[in-house]
Short mmCIF file of C-alpha atoms and ligand atoms in Angstrom, two decimals:
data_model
loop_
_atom_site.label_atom_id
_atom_site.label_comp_id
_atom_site.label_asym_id
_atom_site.label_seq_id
_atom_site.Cartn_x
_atom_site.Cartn_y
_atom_site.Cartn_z
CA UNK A 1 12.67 8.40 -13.38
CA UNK A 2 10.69 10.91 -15.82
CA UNK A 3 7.83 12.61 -15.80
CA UNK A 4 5.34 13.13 -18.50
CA UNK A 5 2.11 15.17 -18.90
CA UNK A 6 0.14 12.51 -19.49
CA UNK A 7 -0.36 9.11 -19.84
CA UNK A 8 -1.58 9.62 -23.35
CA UNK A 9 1.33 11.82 -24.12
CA UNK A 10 4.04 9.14 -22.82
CA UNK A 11 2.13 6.43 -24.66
CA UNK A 12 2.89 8.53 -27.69
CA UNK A 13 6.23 9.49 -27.12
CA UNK A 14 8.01 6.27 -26.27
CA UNK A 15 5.34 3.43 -27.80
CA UNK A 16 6.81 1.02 -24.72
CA UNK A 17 7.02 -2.28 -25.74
CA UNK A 18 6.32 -3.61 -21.71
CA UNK A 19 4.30 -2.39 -19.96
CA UNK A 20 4.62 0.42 -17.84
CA UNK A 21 3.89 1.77 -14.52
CA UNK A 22 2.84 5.08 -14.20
CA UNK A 23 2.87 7.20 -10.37
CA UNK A 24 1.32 10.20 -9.74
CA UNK A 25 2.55 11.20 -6.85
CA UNK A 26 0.67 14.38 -6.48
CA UNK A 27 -2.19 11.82 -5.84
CA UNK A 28 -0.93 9.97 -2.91
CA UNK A 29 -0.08 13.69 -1.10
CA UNK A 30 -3.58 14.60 -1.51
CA UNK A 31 -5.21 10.96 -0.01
CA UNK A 32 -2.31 11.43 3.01
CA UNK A 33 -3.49 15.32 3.79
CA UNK A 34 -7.09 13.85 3.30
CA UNK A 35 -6.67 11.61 6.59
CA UNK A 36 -4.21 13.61 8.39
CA UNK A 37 -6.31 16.63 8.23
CA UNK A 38 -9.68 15.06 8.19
CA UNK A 39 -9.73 11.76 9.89
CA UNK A 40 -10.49 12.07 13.89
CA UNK A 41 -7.44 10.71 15.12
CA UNK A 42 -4.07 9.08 13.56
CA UNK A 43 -3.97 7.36 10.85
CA UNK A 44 -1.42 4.42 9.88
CA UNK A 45 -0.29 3.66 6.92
CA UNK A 46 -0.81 -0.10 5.84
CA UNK A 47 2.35 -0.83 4.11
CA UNK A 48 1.23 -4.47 2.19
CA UNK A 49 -1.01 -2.50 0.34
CA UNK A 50 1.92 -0.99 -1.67
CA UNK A 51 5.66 -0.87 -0.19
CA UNK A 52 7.36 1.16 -2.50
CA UNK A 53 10.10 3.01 -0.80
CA UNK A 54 8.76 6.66 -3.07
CA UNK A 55 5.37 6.03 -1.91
CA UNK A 56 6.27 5.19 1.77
CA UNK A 57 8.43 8.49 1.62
CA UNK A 58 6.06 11.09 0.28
CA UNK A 59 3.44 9.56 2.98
CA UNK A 60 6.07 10.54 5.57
CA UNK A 61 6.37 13.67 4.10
CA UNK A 62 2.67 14.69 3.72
CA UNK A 63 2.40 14.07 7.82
CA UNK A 64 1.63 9.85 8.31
CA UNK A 65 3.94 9.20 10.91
CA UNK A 66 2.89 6.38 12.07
CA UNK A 67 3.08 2.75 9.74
CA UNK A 68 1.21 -0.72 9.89
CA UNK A 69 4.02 -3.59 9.39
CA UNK A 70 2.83 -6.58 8.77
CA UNK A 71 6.43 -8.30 8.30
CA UNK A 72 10.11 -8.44 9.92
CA UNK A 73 10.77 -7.03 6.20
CA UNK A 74 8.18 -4.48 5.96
CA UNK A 75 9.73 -3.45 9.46
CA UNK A 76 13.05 -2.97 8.16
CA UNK A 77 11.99 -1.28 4.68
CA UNK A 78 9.97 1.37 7.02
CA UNK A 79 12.91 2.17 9.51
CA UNK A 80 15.36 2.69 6.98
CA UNK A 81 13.23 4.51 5.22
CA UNK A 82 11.94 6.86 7.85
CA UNK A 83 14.17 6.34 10.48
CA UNK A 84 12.05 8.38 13.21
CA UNK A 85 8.41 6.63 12.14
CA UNK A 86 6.45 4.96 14.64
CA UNK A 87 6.20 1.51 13.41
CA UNK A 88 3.26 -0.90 14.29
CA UNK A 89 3.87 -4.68 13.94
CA UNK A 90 0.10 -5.54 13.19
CA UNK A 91 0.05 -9.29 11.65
CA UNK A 92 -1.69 -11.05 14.99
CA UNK A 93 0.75 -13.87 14.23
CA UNK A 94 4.30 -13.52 14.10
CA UNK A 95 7.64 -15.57 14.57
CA UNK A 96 9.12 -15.06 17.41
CA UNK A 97 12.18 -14.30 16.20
CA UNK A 98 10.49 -11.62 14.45
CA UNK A 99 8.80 -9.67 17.23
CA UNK A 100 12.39 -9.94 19.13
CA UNK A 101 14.16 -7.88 16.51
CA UNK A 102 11.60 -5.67 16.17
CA UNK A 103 11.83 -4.81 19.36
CA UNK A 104 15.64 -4.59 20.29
CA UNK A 105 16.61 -3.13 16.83
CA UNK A 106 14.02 -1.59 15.40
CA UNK A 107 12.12 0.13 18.23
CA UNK A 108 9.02 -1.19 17.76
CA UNK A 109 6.31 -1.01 20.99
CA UNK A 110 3.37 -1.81 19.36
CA UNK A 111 2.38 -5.21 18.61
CA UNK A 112 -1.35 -6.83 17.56
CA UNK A 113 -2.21 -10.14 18.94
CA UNK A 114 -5.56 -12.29 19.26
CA UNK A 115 -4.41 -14.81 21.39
CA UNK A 116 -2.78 -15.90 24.53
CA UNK A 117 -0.27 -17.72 22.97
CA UNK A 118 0.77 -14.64 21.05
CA UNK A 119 0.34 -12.58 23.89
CA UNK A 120 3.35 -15.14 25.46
CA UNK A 121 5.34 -15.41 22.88
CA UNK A 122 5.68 -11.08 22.50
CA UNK A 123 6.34 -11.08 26.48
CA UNK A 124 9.37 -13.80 25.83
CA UNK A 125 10.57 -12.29 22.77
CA UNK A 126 10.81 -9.03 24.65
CA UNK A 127 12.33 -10.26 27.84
CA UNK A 128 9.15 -9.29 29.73
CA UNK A 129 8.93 -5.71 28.66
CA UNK A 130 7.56 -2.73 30.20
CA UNK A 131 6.76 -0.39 27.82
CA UNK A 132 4.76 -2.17 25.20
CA UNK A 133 1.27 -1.30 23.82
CA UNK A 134 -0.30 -4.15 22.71
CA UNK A 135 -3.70 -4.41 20.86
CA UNK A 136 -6.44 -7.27 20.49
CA UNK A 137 -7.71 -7.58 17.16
CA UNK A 138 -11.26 -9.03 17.53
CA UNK A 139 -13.29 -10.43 15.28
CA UNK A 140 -15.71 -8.51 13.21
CA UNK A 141 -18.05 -9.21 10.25
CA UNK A 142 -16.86 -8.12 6.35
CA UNK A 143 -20.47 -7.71 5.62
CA UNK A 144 -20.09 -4.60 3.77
CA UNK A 145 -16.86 -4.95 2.21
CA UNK A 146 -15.67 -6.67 -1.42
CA UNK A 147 -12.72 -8.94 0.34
CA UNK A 148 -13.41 -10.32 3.62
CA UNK A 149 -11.17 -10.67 6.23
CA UNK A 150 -13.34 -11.98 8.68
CA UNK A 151 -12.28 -15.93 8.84
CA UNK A 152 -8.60 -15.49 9.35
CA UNK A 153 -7.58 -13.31 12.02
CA UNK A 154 -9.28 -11.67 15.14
CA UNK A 155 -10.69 -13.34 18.67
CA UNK A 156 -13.82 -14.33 19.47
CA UNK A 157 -16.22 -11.86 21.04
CA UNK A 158 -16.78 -14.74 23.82
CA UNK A 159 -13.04 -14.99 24.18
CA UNK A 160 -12.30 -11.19 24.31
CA UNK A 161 -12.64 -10.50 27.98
CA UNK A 162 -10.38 -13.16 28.84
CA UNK A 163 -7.47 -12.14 26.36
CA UNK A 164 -8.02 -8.32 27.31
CA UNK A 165 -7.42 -8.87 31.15
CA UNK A 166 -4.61 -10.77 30.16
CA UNK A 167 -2.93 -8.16 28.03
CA UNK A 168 -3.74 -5.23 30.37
CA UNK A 169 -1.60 -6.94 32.94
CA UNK A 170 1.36 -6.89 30.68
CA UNK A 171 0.64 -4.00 28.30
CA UNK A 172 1.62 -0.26 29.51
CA UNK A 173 -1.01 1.14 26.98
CA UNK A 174 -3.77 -1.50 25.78
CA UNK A 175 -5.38 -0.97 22.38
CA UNK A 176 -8.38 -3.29 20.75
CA UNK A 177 -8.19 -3.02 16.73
CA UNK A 178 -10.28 -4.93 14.18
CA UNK A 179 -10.32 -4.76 10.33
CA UNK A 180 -13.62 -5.02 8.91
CA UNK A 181 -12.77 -6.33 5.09
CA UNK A 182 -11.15 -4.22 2.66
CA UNK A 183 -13.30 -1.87 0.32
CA UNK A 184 -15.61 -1.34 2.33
CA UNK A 185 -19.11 0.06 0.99
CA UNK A 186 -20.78 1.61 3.57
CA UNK A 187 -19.91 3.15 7.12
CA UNK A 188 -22.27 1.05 8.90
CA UNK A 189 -19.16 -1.48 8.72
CA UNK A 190 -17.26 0.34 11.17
CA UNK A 191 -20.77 1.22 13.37
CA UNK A 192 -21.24 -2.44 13.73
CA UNK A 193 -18.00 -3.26 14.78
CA UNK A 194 -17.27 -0.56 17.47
CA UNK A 195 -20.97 -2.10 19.21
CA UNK A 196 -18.21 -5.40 19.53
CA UNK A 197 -16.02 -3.49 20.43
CA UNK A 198 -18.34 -1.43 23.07
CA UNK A 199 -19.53 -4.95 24.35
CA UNK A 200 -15.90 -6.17 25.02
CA UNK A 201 -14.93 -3.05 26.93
CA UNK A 202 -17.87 -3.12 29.51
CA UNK A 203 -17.50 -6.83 29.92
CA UNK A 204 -14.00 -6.95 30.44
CA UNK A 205 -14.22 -3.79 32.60
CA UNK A 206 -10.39 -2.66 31.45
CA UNK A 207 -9.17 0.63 30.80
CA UNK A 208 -8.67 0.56 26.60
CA UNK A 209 -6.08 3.42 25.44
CA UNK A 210 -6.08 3.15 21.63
CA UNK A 211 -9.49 2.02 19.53
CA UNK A 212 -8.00 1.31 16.46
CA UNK A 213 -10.60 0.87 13.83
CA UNK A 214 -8.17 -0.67 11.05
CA UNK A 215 -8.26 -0.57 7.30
CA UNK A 216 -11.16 -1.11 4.52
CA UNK A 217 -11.74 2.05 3.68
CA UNK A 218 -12.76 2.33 0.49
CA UNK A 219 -11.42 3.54 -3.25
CA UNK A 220 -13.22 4.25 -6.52
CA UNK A 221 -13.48 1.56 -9.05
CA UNK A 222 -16.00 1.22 -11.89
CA UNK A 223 -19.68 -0.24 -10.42
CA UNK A 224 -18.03 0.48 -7.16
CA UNK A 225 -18.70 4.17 -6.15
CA UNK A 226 -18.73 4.59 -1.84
CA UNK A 227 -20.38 7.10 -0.08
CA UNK A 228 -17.70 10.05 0.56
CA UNK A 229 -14.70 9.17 3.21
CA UNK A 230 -16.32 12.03 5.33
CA UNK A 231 -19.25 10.12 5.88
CA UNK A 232 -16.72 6.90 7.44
CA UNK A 233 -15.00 9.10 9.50
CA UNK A 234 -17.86 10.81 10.70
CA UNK A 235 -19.57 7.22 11.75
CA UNK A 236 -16.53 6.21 13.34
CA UNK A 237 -16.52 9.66 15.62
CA UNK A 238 -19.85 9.30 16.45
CA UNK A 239 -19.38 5.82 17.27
CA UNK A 240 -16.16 6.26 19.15
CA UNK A 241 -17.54 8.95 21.25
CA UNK A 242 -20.60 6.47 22.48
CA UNK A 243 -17.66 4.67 23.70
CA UNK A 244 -17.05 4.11 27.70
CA UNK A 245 -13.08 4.87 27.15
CA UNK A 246 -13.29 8.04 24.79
CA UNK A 247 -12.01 10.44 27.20
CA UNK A 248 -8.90 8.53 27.84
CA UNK A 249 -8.11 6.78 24.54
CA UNK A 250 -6.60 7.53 21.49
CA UNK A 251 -8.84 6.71 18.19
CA UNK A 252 -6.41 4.99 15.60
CA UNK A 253 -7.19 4.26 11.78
CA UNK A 254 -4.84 1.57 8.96
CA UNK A 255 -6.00 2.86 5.54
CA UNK A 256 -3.61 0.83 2.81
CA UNK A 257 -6.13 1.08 -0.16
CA UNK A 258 -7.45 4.29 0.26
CA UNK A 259 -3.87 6.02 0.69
CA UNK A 260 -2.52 4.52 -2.44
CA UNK A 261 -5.22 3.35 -4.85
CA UNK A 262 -4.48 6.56 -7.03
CA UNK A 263 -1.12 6.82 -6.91
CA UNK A 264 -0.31 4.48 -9.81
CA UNK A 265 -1.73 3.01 -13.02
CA UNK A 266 -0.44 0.95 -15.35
CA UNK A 267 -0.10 1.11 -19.55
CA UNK A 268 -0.19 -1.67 -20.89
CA UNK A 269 -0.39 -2.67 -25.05
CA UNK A 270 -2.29 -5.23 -26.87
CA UNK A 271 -0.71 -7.85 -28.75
CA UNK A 272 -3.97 -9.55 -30.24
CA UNK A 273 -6.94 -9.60 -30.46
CA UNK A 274 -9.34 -12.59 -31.06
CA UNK A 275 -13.21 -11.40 -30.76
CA UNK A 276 -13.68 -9.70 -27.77
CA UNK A 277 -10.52 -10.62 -26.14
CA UNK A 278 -7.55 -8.95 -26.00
CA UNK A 279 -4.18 -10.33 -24.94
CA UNK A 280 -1.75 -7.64 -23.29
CA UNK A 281 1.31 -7.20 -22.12
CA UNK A 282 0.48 -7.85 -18.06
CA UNK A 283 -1.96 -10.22 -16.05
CA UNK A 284 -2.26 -12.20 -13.62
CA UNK A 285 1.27 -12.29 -11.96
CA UNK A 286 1.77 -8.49 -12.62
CA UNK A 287 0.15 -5.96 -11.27
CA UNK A 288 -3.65 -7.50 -12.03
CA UNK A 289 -3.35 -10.24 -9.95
CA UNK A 290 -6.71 -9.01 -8.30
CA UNK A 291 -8.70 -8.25 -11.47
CA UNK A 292 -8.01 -12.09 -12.42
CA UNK A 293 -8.25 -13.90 -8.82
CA UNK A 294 -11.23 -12.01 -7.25
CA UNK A 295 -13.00 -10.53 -10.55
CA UNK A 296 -12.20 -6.93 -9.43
CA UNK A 297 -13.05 -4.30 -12.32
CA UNK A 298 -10.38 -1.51 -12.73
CA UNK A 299 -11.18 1.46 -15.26
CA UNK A 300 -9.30 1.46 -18.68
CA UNK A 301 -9.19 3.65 -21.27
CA UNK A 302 -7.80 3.24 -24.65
CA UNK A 303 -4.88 5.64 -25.27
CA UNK A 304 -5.60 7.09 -29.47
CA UNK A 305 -5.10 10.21 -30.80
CA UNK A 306 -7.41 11.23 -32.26
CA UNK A 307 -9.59 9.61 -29.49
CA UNK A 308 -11.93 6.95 -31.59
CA UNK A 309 -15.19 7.52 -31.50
CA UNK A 310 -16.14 3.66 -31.72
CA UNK A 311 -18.88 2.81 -29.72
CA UNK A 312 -17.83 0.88 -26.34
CA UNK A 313 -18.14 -2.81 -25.79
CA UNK A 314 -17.05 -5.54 -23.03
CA UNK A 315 -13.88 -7.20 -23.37
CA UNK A 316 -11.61 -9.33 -21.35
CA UNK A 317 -8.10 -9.63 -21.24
CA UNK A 318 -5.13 -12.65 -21.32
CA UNK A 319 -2.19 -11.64 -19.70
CA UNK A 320 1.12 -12.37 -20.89
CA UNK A 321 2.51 -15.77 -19.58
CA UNK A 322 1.63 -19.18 -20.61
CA UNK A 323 -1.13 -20.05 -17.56
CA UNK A 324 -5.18 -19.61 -19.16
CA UNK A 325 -5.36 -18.54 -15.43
CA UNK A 326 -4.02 -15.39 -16.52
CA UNK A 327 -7.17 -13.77 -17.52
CA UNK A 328 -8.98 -10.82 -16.65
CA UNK A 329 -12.69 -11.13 -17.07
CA UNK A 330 -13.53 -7.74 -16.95
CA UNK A 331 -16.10 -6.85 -18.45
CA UNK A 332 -13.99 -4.16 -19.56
CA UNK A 333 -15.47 -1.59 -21.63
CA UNK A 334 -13.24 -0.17 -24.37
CA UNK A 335 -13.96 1.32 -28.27
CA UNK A 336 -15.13 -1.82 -30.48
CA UNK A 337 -11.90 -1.29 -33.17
CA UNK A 338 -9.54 -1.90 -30.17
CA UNK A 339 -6.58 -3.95 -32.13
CA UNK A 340 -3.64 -4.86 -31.15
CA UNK A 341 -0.27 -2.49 -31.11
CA UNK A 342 -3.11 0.02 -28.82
CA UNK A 343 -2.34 1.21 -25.75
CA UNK A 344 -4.74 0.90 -22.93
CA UNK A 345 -4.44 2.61 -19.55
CA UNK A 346 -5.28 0.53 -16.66
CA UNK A 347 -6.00 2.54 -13.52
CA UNK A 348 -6.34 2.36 -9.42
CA UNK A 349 -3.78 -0.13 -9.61
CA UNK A 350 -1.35 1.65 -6.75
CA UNK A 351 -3.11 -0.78 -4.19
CA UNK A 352 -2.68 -4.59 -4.10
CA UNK A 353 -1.89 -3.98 -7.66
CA UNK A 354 1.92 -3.08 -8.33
CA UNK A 355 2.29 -4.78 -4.99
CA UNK A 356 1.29 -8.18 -6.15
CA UNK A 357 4.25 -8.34 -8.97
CA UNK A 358 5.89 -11.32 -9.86
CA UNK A 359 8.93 -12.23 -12.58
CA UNK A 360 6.92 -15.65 -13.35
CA UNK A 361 7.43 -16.67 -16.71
CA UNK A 362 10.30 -13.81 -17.37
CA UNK A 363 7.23 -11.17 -17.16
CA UNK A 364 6.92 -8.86 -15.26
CA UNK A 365 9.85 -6.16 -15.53
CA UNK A 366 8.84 -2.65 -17.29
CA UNK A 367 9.63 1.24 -16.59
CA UNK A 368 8.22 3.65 -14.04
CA UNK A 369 7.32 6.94 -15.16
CA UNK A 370 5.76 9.81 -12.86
CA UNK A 371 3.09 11.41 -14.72
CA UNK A 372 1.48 14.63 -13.70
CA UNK A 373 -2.14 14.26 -14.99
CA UNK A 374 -5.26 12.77 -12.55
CA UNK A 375 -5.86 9.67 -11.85
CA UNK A 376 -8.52 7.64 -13.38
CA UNK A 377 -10.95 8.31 -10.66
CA UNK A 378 -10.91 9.70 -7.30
CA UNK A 379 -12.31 9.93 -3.59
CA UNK A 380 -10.40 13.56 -3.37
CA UNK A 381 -11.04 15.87 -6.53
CA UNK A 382 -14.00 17.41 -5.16
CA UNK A 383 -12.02 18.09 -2.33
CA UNK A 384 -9.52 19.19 -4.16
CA UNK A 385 -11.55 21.75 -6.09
CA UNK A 386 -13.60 22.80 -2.98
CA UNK A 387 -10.32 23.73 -1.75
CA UNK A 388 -9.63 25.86 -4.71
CA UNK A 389 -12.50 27.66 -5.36
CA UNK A 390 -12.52 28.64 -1.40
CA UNK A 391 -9.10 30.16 -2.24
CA UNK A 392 -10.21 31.92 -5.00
CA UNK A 393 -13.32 33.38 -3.29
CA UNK A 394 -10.78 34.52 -0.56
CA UNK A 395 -8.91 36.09 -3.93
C1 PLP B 1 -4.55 -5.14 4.93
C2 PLP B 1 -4.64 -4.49 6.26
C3 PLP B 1 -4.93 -3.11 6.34
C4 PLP B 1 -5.25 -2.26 5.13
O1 PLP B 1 -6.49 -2.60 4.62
P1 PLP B 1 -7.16 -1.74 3.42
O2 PLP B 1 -8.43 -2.47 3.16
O3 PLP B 1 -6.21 -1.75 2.30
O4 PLP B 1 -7.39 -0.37 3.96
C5 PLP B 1 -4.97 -2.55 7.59
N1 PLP B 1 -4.73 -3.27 8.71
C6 PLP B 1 -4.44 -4.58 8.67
C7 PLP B 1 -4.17 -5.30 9.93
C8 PLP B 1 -4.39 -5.24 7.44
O5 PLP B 1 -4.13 -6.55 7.40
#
């Protein structure tokens, strides 16, 4: 793989005829540090969001030891990866079959479930073992957060106390986890959910060893701008504190978008243009799969030298293959004499964006390039540069 200054300056230089993907892994260090350092407890990283084997490395590297499987092949991809990683098997419904090699050849103890019949099926698949911590996902609103996840997964508040006895029986170390919608807006989110969670605890009466709060924190996109991550993981203290268990259980977090939003962008070049729509070189089944099936807006910027100094206005984009679904309504806001044989840069796409690749239509292959410049937007700069000017007062 190379790496280039820029994205400007590889747009320049090599005038890519597909489109390319561009990682910056400096990026993805800083968002790992950010939670290892910062969040109150461990954080796991929630591989689906993007399972690139770099990415999942320089994660273990920059101190996440611990990983969110969701899949038998997300499982595998982790271990042989990082061989001494503490995987989590998090999808509350799994094959068998899956769960049982997990278990025996993967060393994986720690399972999600939000049901008795899941709760049976990991005590069968692992002969009735002993040393397994096992955590109820309940239910919780996505209120505050751009993609719900509320209707698919998760128990019942009314069913919790039930399912919690159950798994304390089995489970050496019992954990309840929830995920309250990705991109989430405001902390409040997680507030709200830990009262469930409080309210499941003293009804059940159990001992709870691991609160594990789940994904949805948030990333920076255009119209999109969250409060700062300290002010989530400052909620989520506060709230886990007020918690009957806190003095005997571990506090867990699964951030998947917020570890690897930055860490990739994409170039892509126009091929036409007709009005204010612009047909480039990746859609829909590449890596903007989200920006044409749930409307989300990802910054651009047009890649000229010299920069023009057209005023901006709202386009929208056709990908490449044959499908009108393939379209990106934007708006996205680029300089009016946009024309085709331009290169635009397409960023925040390292989560659910790379990931969501497909060949359809013979699309859908292209370079990787590291580049060494900053992302499009970030939750860490200011970090970043609070860090540096301490330094330099220390100078
Ligand atoms: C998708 C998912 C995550 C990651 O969610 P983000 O919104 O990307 O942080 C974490 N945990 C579980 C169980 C998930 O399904």
């Amino acid at each position: 793989m190379h790496t280039h200054h820029s994205a400007l300056g590889l747009a320049t230089a090599l005038r890519p005829a597909q489109p390319v993907t561009l990682i910056r892994p400096h990026a993805a260090v800083r968002a790992a540090r950010f939670f290892v350092e910062k969040f109150p407890g461990k954080s796991l990283y929630a591989v689906k969001a993007n399972p690139s084997p770099d990415l999942i490395r320089l994660l273990w590297e920059s101190g996440i030891t611990h990983f969110d499987t969701a899949s038998l092949n997300e499982v595998r991809l982790v271990r042989e990866i990082a061989p001494d990683a503490t995987l989590c098997f998090m999808h509350p419904i799994k094959a068998e079959e899956a769960i049982a090699e997990a278990y025996v050849e993967h060393g994986v103890r720690i399972f999600s479930l939000d049901s008795i019949e899941e709760l049976d099926k990991i005590v069968r698949a692992t002969k009735g073992a002993t040393d397994l911590t096992l955590c109820v996902r309940i239910r919780v609103s996505s209120e505050h957060s751009k993609l719900s996840l509320a209707a698919k997964f998760g128990a019942d508040p009314a069913e919790m106390k039930q399912l919690l006895i159950a798994t304390r029986q089995v489970a050496d170390a019992l954990g309840i986890c929830f995920h309250v919608g990705s991109q989430a807006m405001s902390p409040k989110a997680y507030v709200d959910a830990m009262e469930r969670v409080r309210a499941a605890i003293v009804e059940s009466a159990v001992t709870v060893d691991v609160v594990d709060v789940g994904g949805g924190f948030p990333s920076v996109y255009p119209d999109m701008e969250p409060p700062a991550l300290e002010h989530y993981f400052d909620a989520i203290h506060r709230s886990f504190e007020d918690l009957p268990v806190s003095y005997s259980s571990e506090l867990w977090c699964e951030p998947g978008r917020a570890l690897c939003a930055e860490y990739s962008s994409l170039i892509v070049r126009v091929e036409r243009r007709r009005g204010n729509e612009l047909y480039i070189n990746d859609g829909a089944y590449g890596a903007l799969y989200d920006a044409a099936h749930v409307g989300w807006r990802f910054p651009v910027q047009l890649l000229g030298e010299p920069q023009s100094d057209t005023r901006d206005m709202a386009f929208s984009f056709y990908g490449p293959t044959c499908d009108d679904a393939d379209h990106m309504a934007g708006p996205f806001l680029l300089p009016a004499d946009t024309t085709a044989g331009d290169y635009i840069e397409i960023g925040m796409l390292g989560a659910y964006g790379c990931a969501m690749r497909t060949g359809f239509n013979g699309f859908g292959n292209g370079d990787t390039h590291i580049v060494t410049d900053e992302p499009m937007a970030s939750l860490y700069m200011e970090e970043m540069e609070a860090t540096l000017s301490s330094n330099v007062v220390k100078l």
